[in-house]
Amino acid sequence: MSKYRVAPNITYLTASGYESKLDVMTPRGQDPAPTLIYIHGGGWVGGTKEASVLRALPYLEMGWAVVNVEYRMARNELAPGAVEDCRCALRWVYENAEDYNIDTSRLVVTGASAGGHLSLTTGMLPASAGLDRLCPGRDASRPGWAASDEYEMPVAAIVNWFGITDVGDLLQGVNAKSYAVAWMGSRPDRMELAKHVSPMTYVRPGLPPILTIHG
C-alpha cells in the first residue's frame, strides 16, 4: 500500500469558463497534518502544477500534506484572476480540511517567481481586499462556521522564492517585463490594479512570518 493518498485534479473554482484545479497529497495517518500549499510559477502566463509534483515528495516524507495549485493565467483571465484563484484555493483548503485530514493551524504557502508573488497575496490579503469575491460560499453546515462571503483565512507562514512584491515596477521603465504587461493587459487603470495585487500594499502588523529567498 502506498504511504500517501493522492486526490488529483479537484476543481476548486469555475470562472471565465475555466475550471481551476488542485491536487491533494496526504500521508496516511490519523492526526491532521501540517500542510504546504504550493503555487507554481511561470510569470502568470505559463507553467503547470504537474511540473511541481516532485517538490512535494520531501514534505510528504516528513509527514506533511501538500496541496498543489493551478490557476487561471493571462490567456484565460487577466489580473487579478490568478490572485483570486489562489485565494479561492486557500478557501477550499479551509472548507475541506476535515475531509483531507489537514491542520489549518499549520498551513504554509509557498511558490517561486509568479508562484512566490501569489503565495504572498494568498497569505497576506485581508478579506476586505475584495479578491475573494469569486470563491464558493462558506459551508454554514459545519460546526462553528457561519455563512459569510468574507472571512479571514490565516496561514502559519509564507515562503516566497523570488516572487515580485511590487507588480507596478514590472510594467514600465527599465524593469518592465513582457509577461507582467501581458498579465495586466492594456486597461487604463492598470497601475492602480497593479497596486491592488502587490504584496507591498498589504504589509501591516499581525502578518504571518514571511521568508523571502532571492539571489
mmCIF file of N, CA and C in Angstrom, residues 68-194:
data_model
loop_
_atom_site.group_PDB
_atom_site.id
_atom_site.type_symbol
_atom_site.label_atom_id
_atom_site.label_comp_id
_atom_site.label_asym_id
_atom_site.label_seq_id
_atom_site.Cartn_x
_atom_site.Cartn_y
_atom_site.Cartn_z
ATOM 1 N N ASN A 68 -1.322 21.146 -4.270
ATOM 2 C CA ASN A 68 -0.611 21.652 -5.449
ATOM 3 C C ASN A 68 -1.624 22.374 -6.342
ATOM 4 N N VAL A 69 -1.443 23.685 -6.507
ATOM 5 C CA VAL A 69 -2.491 24.546 -7.059
ATOM 6 C C VAL A 69 -2.172 25.017 -8.474
ATOM 7 N N GLU A 70 -3.155 24.954 -9.360
ATOM 8 C CA GLU A 70 -3.085 25.662 -10.633
ATOM 9 C C GLU A 70 -4.098 26.800 -10.598
ATOM 10 N N TYR A 71 -3.993 27.695 -11.563
ATOM 11 C CA TYR A 71 -4.818 28.907 -11.553
ATOM 12 C C TYR A 71 -4.949 29.433 -12.969
ATOM 13 N N ARG A 72 -5.891 30.356 -13.173
ATOM 14 C CA ARG A 72 -6.052 30.966 -14.490
ATOM 15 C C ARG A 72 -4.856 31.862 -14.799
ATOM 16 N N MET A 73 -4.293 31.671 -15.980
ATOM 17 C CA MET A 73 -3.179 32.506 -16.421
ATOM 18 C C MET A 73 -3.683 33.560 -17.398
ATOM 19 N N ALA A 74 -2.773 34.375 -17.890
ATOM 20 C CA ALA A 74 -3.166 35.544 -18.685
ATOM 21 C C ALA A 74 -4.014 35.167 -19.889
ATOM 22 N N ARG A 75 -3.754 34.015 -20.479
ATOM 23 C CA ARG A 75 -4.520 33.627 -21.670
ATOM 24 C C ARG A 75 -5.970 33.293 -21.322
ATOM 25 N N ASN A 76 -6.222 32.965 -20.056
ATOM 26 C CA ASN A 76 -7.584 32.661 -19.611
ATOM 27 C C ASN A 76 -8.269 33.847 -18.956
ATOM 28 N N GLU A 77 -7.495 34.628 -18.213
ATOM 29 C CA GLU A 77 -8.054 35.768 -17.482
ATOM 30 C C GLU A 77 -6.919 36.694 -17.071
ATOM 31 N N LEU A 78 -7.064 37.974 -17.364
ATOM 32 C CA LEU A 78 -6.061 38.951 -16.943
ATOM 33 C C LEU A 78 -6.140 39.156 -15.429
ATOM 34 N N ALA A 79 -5.189 39.912 -14.911
ATOM 35 C CA ALA A 79 -5.198 40.249 -13.487
ATOM 36 C C ALA A 79 -6.532 40.906 -13.123
ATOM 37 N N PRO A 80 -7.044 40.606 -11.955
ATOM 38 C CA PRO A 80 -6.438 39.871 -10.840
ATOM 39 C C PRO A 80 -6.805 38.392 -10.791
ATOM 40 N N GLY A 81 -7.130 37.773 -11.935
ATOM 41 C CA GLY A 81 -7.639 36.408 -11.945
ATOM 42 C C GLY A 81 -6.806 35.418 -11.165
ATOM 43 N N ALA A 82 -5.488 35.410 -11.370
ATOM 44 C CA ALA A 82 -4.631 34.445 -10.684
ATOM 45 C C ALA A 82 -4.660 34.647 -9.175
ATOM 46 N N VAL A 83 -4.698 35.900 -8.742
ATOM 47 C CA VAL A 83 -4.757 36.198 -7.308
ATOM 48 C C VAL A 83 -6.073 35.695 -6.728
ATOM 49 N N GLU A 84 -7.158 35.956 -7.414
ATOM 50 C CA GLU A 84 -8.466 35.494 -6.951
ATOM 51 C C GLU A 84 -8.501 33.974 -6.854
ATOM 52 N N ASP A 85 -7.962 33.306 -7.864
ATOM 53 C CA ASP A 85 -7.990 31.848 -7.867
ATOM 54 C C ASP A 85 -7.255 31.276 -6.664
ATOM 55 N N CYS A 86 -6.065 31.785 -6.394
ATOM 56 C CA CYS A 86 -5.268 31.230 -5.301
ATOM 57 C C CYS A 86 -5.904 31.511 -3.946
ATOM 58 N N ARG A 87 -6.565 32.647 -3.820
ATOM 59 C CA ARG A 87 -7.333 32.893 -2.600
ATOM 60 C C ARG A 87 -8.467 31.869 -2.469
ATOM 61 N N CYS A 88 -9.092 31.537 -3.590
ATOM 62 C CA CYS A 88 -10.163 30.541 -3.554
ATOM 63 C C CYS A 88 -9.616 29.147 -3.252
ATOM 64 N N ALA A 89 -8.394 28.861 -3.699
ATOM 65 C CA ALA A 89 -7.769 27.584 -3.349
ATOM 66 C C ALA A 89 -7.565 27.499 -1.839
ATOM 67 N N LEU A 90 -7.127 28.600 -1.238
ATOM 68 C CA LEU A 90 -6.973 28.624 0.218
ATOM 69 C C LEU A 90 -8.321 28.421 0.903
ATOM 70 N N ARG A 91 -9.346 29.060 0.393
ATOM 71 C CA ARG A 91 -10.682 28.857 0.976
ATOM 72 C C ARG A 91 -11.095 27.401 0.838
ATOM 73 N N TRP A 92 -10.804 26.787 -0.313
ATOM 74 C CA TRP A 92 -11.137 25.376 -0.496
ATOM 75 C C TRP A 92 -10.455 24.535 0.574
ATOM 76 N N VAL A 93 -9.205 24.837 0.861
ATOM 77 C CA VAL A 93 -8.484 24.091 1.900
ATOM 78 C C VAL A 93 -9.200 24.233 3.237
ATOM 79 N N TYR A 94 -9.585 25.442 3.576
ATOM 80 C CA TYR A 94 -10.314 25.647 4.827
ATOM 81 C C TYR A 94 -11.630 24.879 4.838
ATOM 82 N N GLU A 95 -12.337 24.920 3.732
ATOM 83 C CA GLU A 95 -13.648 24.262 3.653
ATOM 84 C C GLU A 95 -13.547 22.740 3.734
ATOM 85 N N ASN A 96 -12.451 22.181 3.229
ATOM 86 C CA ASN A 96 -12.346 20.731 3.079
ATOM 87 C C ASN A 96 -11.272 20.110 3.957
ATOM 88 N N ALA A 97 -10.766 20.871 4.908
ATOM 89 C CA ALA A 97 -9.671 20.388 5.753
ATOM 90 C C ALA A 97 -10.031 19.105 6.492
ATOM 91 N N GLU A 98 -11.238 19.034 7.009
ATOM 92 C CA GLU A 98 -11.649 17.850 7.767
ATOM 93 C C GLU A 98 -11.662 16.609 6.885
ATOM 94 N N ASP A 99 -12.112 16.754 5.654
ATOM 95 C CA ASP A 99 -12.204 15.607 4.746
ATOM 96 C C ASP A 99 -10.833 15.068 4.351
ATOM 97 N N TYR A 100 -9.818 15.943 4.335
ATOM 98 C CA TYR A 100 -8.486 15.532 3.880
ATOM 99 C C TYR A 100 -7.459 15.517 5.014
ATOM 100 N N ASN A 101 -7.942 15.581 6.251
ATOM 101 C CA ASN A 101 -7.064 15.476 7.417
ATOM 102 C C ASN A 101 -5.979 16.554 7.415
ATOM 103 N N ILE A 102 -6.386 17.786 7.122
ATOM 104 C CA ILE A 102 -5.479 18.929 7.057
ATOM 105 C C ILE A 102 -5.630 19.775 8.317
ATOM 106 N N ASP A 103 -4.508 20.160 8.895
ATOM 107 C CA ASP A 103 -4.495 21.028 10.072
ATOM 108 C C ASP A 103 -4.402 22.482 9.608
ATOM 109 N N THR A 104 -5.498 23.219 9.668
ATOM 110 C CA THR A 104 -5.495 24.591 9.153
ATOM 111 C C THR A 104 -4.722 25.559 10.045
ATOM 112 N N SER A 105 -4.327 25.133 11.231
ATOM 113 C CA SER A 105 -3.478 25.993 12.061
ATOM 114 C C SER A 105 -2.011 25.890 11.655
ATOM 115 N N ARG A 106 -1.716 24.963 10.748
ATOM 116 C CA ARG A 106 -0.327 24.772 10.293
ATOM 117 C C ARG A 106 -0.271 24.749 8.761
ATOM 118 N N LEU A 107 -0.737 25.830 8.161
ATOM 119 C CA LEU A 107 -0.691 25.982 6.707
ATOM 120 C C LEU A 107 0.482 26.871 6.331
ATOM 121 N N VAL A 108 1.288 26.413 5.397
ATOM 122 C CA VAL A 108 2.389 27.213 4.852
ATOM 123 C C VAL A 108 2.162 27.349 3.353
ATOM 124 N N VAL A 109 2.204 28.575 2.852
ATOM 125 C CA VAL A 109 2.008 28.831 1.422
ATOM 126 C C VAL A 109 3.363 29.141 0.808
ATOM 127 N N THR A 110 3.672 28.519 -0.332
ATOM 128 C CA THR A 110 4.959 28.755 -0.970
ATOM 129 C C THR A 110 4.838 28.655 -2.481
ATOM 130 N N GLY A 111 5.827 29.194 -3.166
ATOM 131 C CA GLY A 111 5.907 29.133 -4.615
ATOM 132 C C GLY A 111 7.089 29.953 -5.085
ATOM 133 N N ALA A 112 7.429 29.804 -6.357
ATOM 134 C CA ALA A 112 8.583 30.503 -6.925
ATOM 135 C C ALA A 112 8.143 31.413 -8.055
ATOM 136 N N SER A 113 8.818 32.556 -8.177
ATOM 137 C CA SER A 113 8.557 33.527 -9.233
ATOM 138 C C SER A 113 7.106 34.019 -9.122
ATOM 139 N N ALA A 114 6.310 33.861 -10.173
ATOM 140 C CA ALA A 114 4.905 34.260 -10.052
ATOM 141 C C ALA A 114 4.223 33.505 -8.922
ATOM 142 N N GLY A 115 4.644 32.264 -8.703
ATOM 143 C CA GLY A 115 4.105 31.499 -7.586
ATOM 144 C C GLY A 115 4.484 32.089 -6.242
ATOM 145 N N GLY A 116 5.669 32.708 -6.167
ATOM 146 C CA GLY A 116 6.058 33.400 -4.947
ATOM 147 C C GLY A 116 5.183 34.612 -4.704
ATOM 148 N N HIS A 117 4.959 35.387 -5.770
ATOM 149 C CA HIS A 117 4.052 36.535 -5.655
ATOM 150 C C HIS A 117 2.666 36.087 -5.207
ATOM 151 N N LEU A 118 2.156 35.029 -5.822
ATOM 152 C CA LEU A 118 0.817 34.553 -5.480
ATOM 153 C C LEU A 118 0.768 33.940 -4.083
ATOM 154 N N SER A 119 1.874 33.374 -3.629
ATOM 155 C CA SER A 119 1.928 32.894 -2.252
ATOM 156 C C SER A 119 1.790 34.054 -1.278
ATOM 157 N N LEU A 120 2.461 35.150 -1.595
ATOM 158 C CA LEU A 120 2.370 36.330 -0.739
ATOM 159 C C LEU A 120 0.949 36.888 -0.705
ATOM 160 N N THR A 121 0.350 37.054 -1.875
ATOM 161 C CA THR A 121 -1.007 37.604 -1.874
ATOM 162 C C THR A 121 -1.996 36.636 -1.229
ATOM 163 N N THR A 122 -1.798 35.348 -1.435
ATOM 164 C CA THR A 122 -2.699 34.363 -0.832
ATOM 165 C C THR A 122 -2.666 34.447 0.685
ATOM 166 N N GLY A 123 -1.476 34.578 1.240
ATOM 167 C CA GLY A 123 -1.342 34.584 2.689
ATOM 168 C C GLY A 123 -1.494 35.933 3.349
ATOM 169 N N MET A 124 -1.344 37.023 2.572
ATOM 170 C CA MET A 124 -1.340 38.367 3.159
ATOM 171 C C MET A 124 -2.652 39.119 3.012
ATOM 172 N N LEU A 125 -3.402 38.844 1.965
ATOM 173 C CA LEU A 125 -4.592 39.653 1.698
ATOM 174 C C LEU A 125 -5.637 39.506 2.799
ATOM 175 N N PRO A 126 -6.189 40.622 3.252
ATOM 176 C CA PRO A 126 -7.352 40.535 4.135
ATOM 177 C C PRO A 126 -8.610 40.321 3.300
ATOM 178 N N ALA A 127 -9.653 39.831 3.933
ATOM 179 C CA ALA A 127 -10.914 39.645 3.214
ATOM 180 C C ALA A 127 -11.421 40.956 2.639
ATOM 181 N N SER A 128 -11.103 42.062 3.309
ATOM 182 C CA SER A 128 -11.588 43.370 2.868
ATOM 183 C C SER A 128 -10.986 43.821 1.548
ATOM 184 N N ALA A 129 -9.946 43.127 1.061
ATOM 185 C CA ALA A 129 -9.356 43.481 -0.233
ATOM 186 C C ALA A 129 -10.314 43.205 -1.384
ATOM 187 N N GLY A 130 -11.320 42.395 -1.152
ATOM 188 C CA GLY A 130 -12.337 42.145 -2.169
ATOM 189 C C GLY A 130 -11.930 41.164 -3.241
ATOM 190 N N LEU A 131 -10.872 40.394 -3.012
ATOM 191 C CA LEU A 131 -10.399 39.462 -4.029
ATOM 192 C C LEU A 131 -10.811 38.025 -3.745
ATOM 193 N N ASP A 132 -11.753 37.862 -2.824
ATOM 194 C CA ASP A 132 -12.340 36.549 -2.561
ATOM 195 C C ASP A 132 -13.737 36.440 -3.165
ATOM 196 N N ARG A 133 -14.099 37.397 -3.997
ATOM 197 C CA ARG A 133 -15.490 37.529 -4.438
ATOM 198 C C ARG A 133 -15.982 36.352 -5.270
ATOM 199 N N LEU A 134 -15.078 35.640 -5.946
ATOM 200 C CA LEU A 134 -15.495 34.530 -6.794
ATOM 201 C C LEU A 134 -15.560 33.205 -6.051
ATOM 202 N N CYS A 135 -15.046 33.177 -4.833
ATOM 203 C CA CYS A 135 -14.938 31.908 -4.118
ATOM 204 C C CYS A 135 -16.311 31.378 -3.731
ATOM 205 N N PRO A 136 -16.508 30.074 -3.826
ATOM 206 C CA PRO A 136 -17.755 29.483 -3.334
ATOM 207 C C PRO A 136 -17.949 29.831 -1.865
ATOM 208 N N GLY A 137 -19.203 29.968 -1.446
ATOM 209 C CA GLY A 137 -19.502 30.411 -0.086
ATOM 210 C C GLY A 137 -19.081 29.422 0.976
ATOM 211 N N ARG A 138 -18.920 29.956 2.166
ATOM 212 C CA ARG A 138 -18.541 29.143 3.308
ATOM 213 C C ARG A 138 -19.639 28.132 3.630
ATOM 214 N N ASP A 139 -19.229 26.947 4.053
ATOM 215 C CA ASP A 139 -20.183 25.887 4.370
ATOM 216 C C ASP A 139 -20.749 26.118 5.772
ATOM 217 N N ALA A 140 -21.953 26.679 5.836
ATOM 218 C CA ALA A 140 -22.558 27.014 7.127
ATOM 219 C C ALA A 140 -22.988 25.775 7.911
ATOM 220 N N SER A 141 -22.976 24.602 7.277
ATOM 221 C CA SER A 141 -23.409 23.397 7.971
ATOM 222 C C SER A 141 -22.330 22.824 8.873
ATOM 223 N N ARG A 142 -21.087 23.268 8.686
ATOM 224 C CA ARG A 142 -20.009 22.725 9.513
ATOM 225 C C ARG A 142 -20.066 23.345 10.910
ATOM 226 N N PRO A 143 -19.791 22.560 11.945
ATOM 227 C CA PRO A 143 -19.873 23.073 13.321
ATOM 228 C C PRO A 143 -18.987 24.299 13.520
ATOM 229 N N GLY A 144 -19.564 25.340 14.112
ATOM 230 C CA GLY A 144 -18.786 26.530 14.432
ATOM 231 C C GLY A 144 -18.557 27.461 13.269
ATOM 232 N N TRP A 145 -19.144 27.181 12.125
ATOM 233 C CA TRP A 145 -18.939 28.012 10.943
ATOM 234 C C TRP A 145 -20.235 28.736 10.611
ATOM 235 N N ALA A 146 -20.132 30.003 10.317
ATOM 236 C CA ALA A 146 -21.297 30.792 9.907
ATOM 237 C C ALA A 146 -21.175 31.151 8.443
ATOM 238 N N ALA A 147 -22.294 31.199 7.754
ATOM 239 C CA ALA A 147 -22.266 31.538 6.331
ATOM 240 C C ALA A 147 -21.786 32.975 6.152
ATOM 241 N N SER A 148 -20.833 33.160 5.268
ATOM 242 C CA SER A 148 -20.304 34.501 5.013
ATOM 243 C C SER A 148 -19.493 34.466 3.737
ATOM 244 N N ASP A 149 -19.568 35.541 2.961
ATOM 245 C CA ASP A 149 -18.738 35.638 1.775
ATOM 246 C C ASP A 149 -17.362 36.198 2.101
ATOM 247 N N GLU A 150 -17.215 36.800 3.284
ATOM 248 C CA GLU A 150 -15.939 37.373 3.683
ATOM 249 C C GLU A 150 -15.546 36.857 5.061
ATOM 250 N N TYR A 151 -14.417 36.190 5.135
ATOM 251 C CA TYR A 151 -13.870 35.805 6.426
ATOM 252 C C TYR A 151 -12.371 35.620 6.254
ATOM 253 N N GLU A 152 -11.654 35.812 7.346
ATOM 254 C CA GLU A 152 -10.205 35.734 7.283
ATOM 255 C C GLU A 152 -9.760 34.279 7.217
ATOM 256 N N MET A 153 -8.666 34.040 6.505
ATOM 257 C CA MET A 153 -8.128 32.691 6.345
ATOM 258 C C MET A 153 -6.636 32.741 6.658
ATOM 259 N N PRO A 154 -6.277 32.787 7.936
ATOM 260 C CA PRO A 154 -4.864 32.948 8.286
ATOM 261 C C PRO A 154 -4.027 31.731 7.921
ATOM 262 N N VAL A 155 -2.774 31.982 7.587
ATOM 263 C CA VAL A 155 -1.805 30.914 7.370
ATOM 264 C C VAL A 155 -0.702 31.066 8.407
ATOM 265 N N ALA A 156 0.032 29.983 8.643
ATOM 266 C CA ALA A 156 1.077 29.999 9.667
ATOM 267 C C ALA A 156 2.346 30.674 9.181
ATOM 268 N N ALA A 157 2.631 30.575 7.880
ATOM 269 C CA ALA A 157 3.860 31.156 7.335
ATOM 270 C C ALA A 157 3.768 31.207 5.818
ATOM 271 N N ILE A 158 4.617 32.051 5.226
ATOM 272 C CA ILE A 158 4.725 32.178 3.770
ATOM 273 C C ILE A 158 6.199 32.081 3.406
ATOM 274 N N VAL A 159 6.515 31.264 2.403
ATOM 275 C CA VAL A 159 7.880 31.177 1.881
ATOM 276 C C VAL A 159 7.841 31.626 0.425
ATOM 277 N N ASN A 160 8.454 32.755 0.165
ATOM 278 C CA ASN A 160 8.437 33.376 -1.161
ATOM 279 C C ASN A 160 9.785 33.175 -1.836
ATOM 280 N N TRP A 161 9.791 32.369 -2.887
ATOM 281 C CA TRP A 161 11.007 32.171 -3.678
ATOM 282 C C TRP A 161 11.003 33.182 -4.828
ATOM 283 N N PHE A 162 11.733 34.244 -4.647
ATOM 284 C CA PHE A 162 11.984 35.312 -5.636
ATOM 285 C C PHE A 162 10.738 35.807 -6.368
ATOM 286 N N GLY A 163 9.636 35.911 -5.639
ATOM 287 C CA GLY A 163 8.425 36.491 -6.219
ATOM 288 C C GLY A 163 8.422 38.000 -6.076
ATOM 289 N N ILE A 164 7.815 38.691 -7.035
ATOM 290 C CA ILE A 164 7.785 40.151 -7.039
ATOM 291 C C ILE A 164 6.851 40.651 -5.940
ATOM 292 N N THR A 165 7.219 41.758 -5.334
ATOM 293 C CA THR A 165 6.374 42.352 -4.293
ATOM 294 C C THR A 165 5.689 43.634 -4.754
ATOM 295 N N ASP A 166 6.160 44.224 -5.858
ATOM 296 C CA ASP A 166 5.568 45.445 -6.415
ATOM 297 C C ASP A 166 5.340 45.219 -7.903
ATOM 298 N N VAL A 167 4.134 44.825 -8.268
ATOM 299 C CA VAL A 167 3.838 44.476 -9.659
ATOM 300 C C VAL A 167 4.015 45.675 -10.579
ATOM 301 N N GLY A 168 3.680 46.859 -10.113
ATOM 302 C CA GLY A 168 3.811 48.051 -10.943
ATOM 303 C C GLY A 168 5.222 48.294 -11.421
ATOM 304 N N ASP A 169 6.203 47.828 -10.662
ATOM 305 C CA ASP A 169 7.604 48.008 -11.044
ATOM 306 C C ASP A 169 7.947 47.263 -12.325
ATOM 307 N N LEU A 170 7.159 46.242 -12.674
ATOM 308 C CA LEU A 170 7.426 45.446 -13.877
ATOM 309 C C LEU A 170 6.657 45.937 -15.094
ATOM 310 N N LEU A 171 5.934 47.023 -14.949
ATOM 311 C CA LEU A 171 5.082 47.481 -16.049
ATOM 312 C C LEU A 171 5.671 48.632 -16.843
ATOM 313 N N GLN A 172 6.683 49.285 -16.320
ATOM 314 C CA GLN A 172 7.237 50.442 -17.022
ATOM 315 C C GLN A 172 8.684 50.662 -16.605
ATOM 316 N N GLY A 173 9.400 51.422 -17.420
ATOM 317 C CA GLY A 173 10.788 51.739 -17.107
ATOM 318 C C GLY A 173 11.729 50.587 -17.387
ATOM 319 N N VAL A 174 12.911 50.643 -16.790
ATOM 320 C CA VAL A 174 13.963 49.668 -17.088
ATOM 321 C C VAL A 174 13.617 48.271 -16.593
ATOM 322 N N ASN A 175 12.711 48.154 -15.639
ATOM 323 C CA ASN A 175 12.356 46.842 -15.093
ATOM 324 C C ASN A 175 11.144 46.209 -15.771
ATOM 325 N N ALA A 176 10.607 46.846 -16.795
ATOM 326 C CA ALA A 176 9.397 46.333 -17.448
ATOM 327 C C ALA A 176 9.622 44.931 -18.018
ATOM 328 N N LYS A 177 8.647 44.058 -17.814
ATOM 329 C CA LYS A 177 8.716 42.685 -18.304
ATOM 330 C C LYS A 177 7.474 42.384 -19.140
ATOM 331 N N SER A 178 7.693 41.744 -20.274
ATOM 332 C CA SER A 178 6.580 41.485 -21.190
ATOM 333 C C SER A 178 5.517 40.602 -20.556
ATOM 334 N N TYR A 179 5.928 39.647 -19.720
ATOM 335 C CA TYR A 179 4.936 38.750 -19.127
ATOM 336 C C TYR A 179 4.045 39.488 -18.126
ATOM 337 N N ALA A 180 4.621 40.452 -17.406
ATOM 338 C CA ALA A 180 3.805 41.236 -16.476
ATOM 339 C C ALA A 180 2.823 42.118 -17.236
ATOM 340 N N VAL A 181 3.302 42.715 -18.328
ATOM 341 C CA VAL A 181 2.430 43.543 -19.167
ATOM 342 C C VAL A 181 1.304 42.687 -19.744
ATOM 343 N N ALA A 182 1.645 41.453 -20.162
ATOM 344 C CA ALA A 182 0.625 40.554 -20.716
ATOM 345 C C ALA A 182 -0.422 40.205 -19.672
ATOM 346 N N TRP A 183 -0.007 40.019 -18.437
ATOM 347 C CA TRP A 183 -0.949 39.654 -17.375
ATOM 348 C C TRP A 183 -1.855 40.819 -16.997
ATOM 349 N N MET A 184 -1.293 42.023 -16.970
ATOM 350 C CA MET A 184 -2.078 43.189 -16.563
ATOM 351 C C MET A 184 -2.951 43.723 -17.687
ATOM 352 N N GLY A 185 -2.556 43.489 -18.947
ATOM 353 C CA GLY A 185 -3.328 43.991 -20.069
ATOM 354 C C GLY A 185 -3.115 45.483 -20.283
ATOM 355 N N SER A 186 -3.907 46.063 -21.153
ATOM 356 C CA SER A 186 -3.730 47.469 -21.542
ATOM 357 C C SER A 186 -4.773 48.388 -20.923
ATOM 358 N N ARG A 187 -5.470 47.937 -19.923
ATOM 359 C CA ARG A 187 -6.513 48.742 -19.303
ATOM 360 C C ARG A 187 -5.925 50.041 -18.752
ATOM 361 N N PRO A 188 -6.641 51.124 -18.810
ATOM 362 C CA PRO A 188 -6.090 52.421 -18.402
ATOM 363 C C PRO A 188 -5.766 52.516 -16.917
ATOM 364 N N ASP A 189 -6.407 51.695 -16.095
ATOM 365 C CA ASP A 189 -6.159 51.761 -14.652
ATOM 366 C C ASP A 189 -5.196 50.676 -14.182
ATOM 367 N N ARG A 190 -4.331 50.212 -15.083
ATOM 368 C CA ARG A 190 -3.512 49.054 -14.728
ATOM 369 C C ARG A 190 -2.531 49.342 -13.597
ATOM 370 N N MET A 191 -2.058 50.579 -13.446
ATOM 371 C CA MET A 191 -1.156 50.874 -12.339
ATOM 372 C C MET A 191 -1.904 50.800 -11.003
ATOM 373 N N GLU A 192 -3.134 51.231 -11.002
ATOM 374 C CA GLU A 192 -3.953 51.106 -9.790
ATOM 375 C C GLU A 192 -4.224 49.640 -9.478
ATOM 376 N N LEU A 193 -4.531 48.861 -10.519
ATOM 377 C CA LEU A 193 -4.750 47.433 -10.335
ATOM 378 C C LEU A 193 -3.471 46.754 -9.859
ATOM 379 N N ALA A 194 -2.326 47.159 -10.428
ATOM 380 C CA ALA A 194 -1.052 46.576 -10.012
ATOM 381 C C ALA A 194 -0.830 46.772 -8.519
#
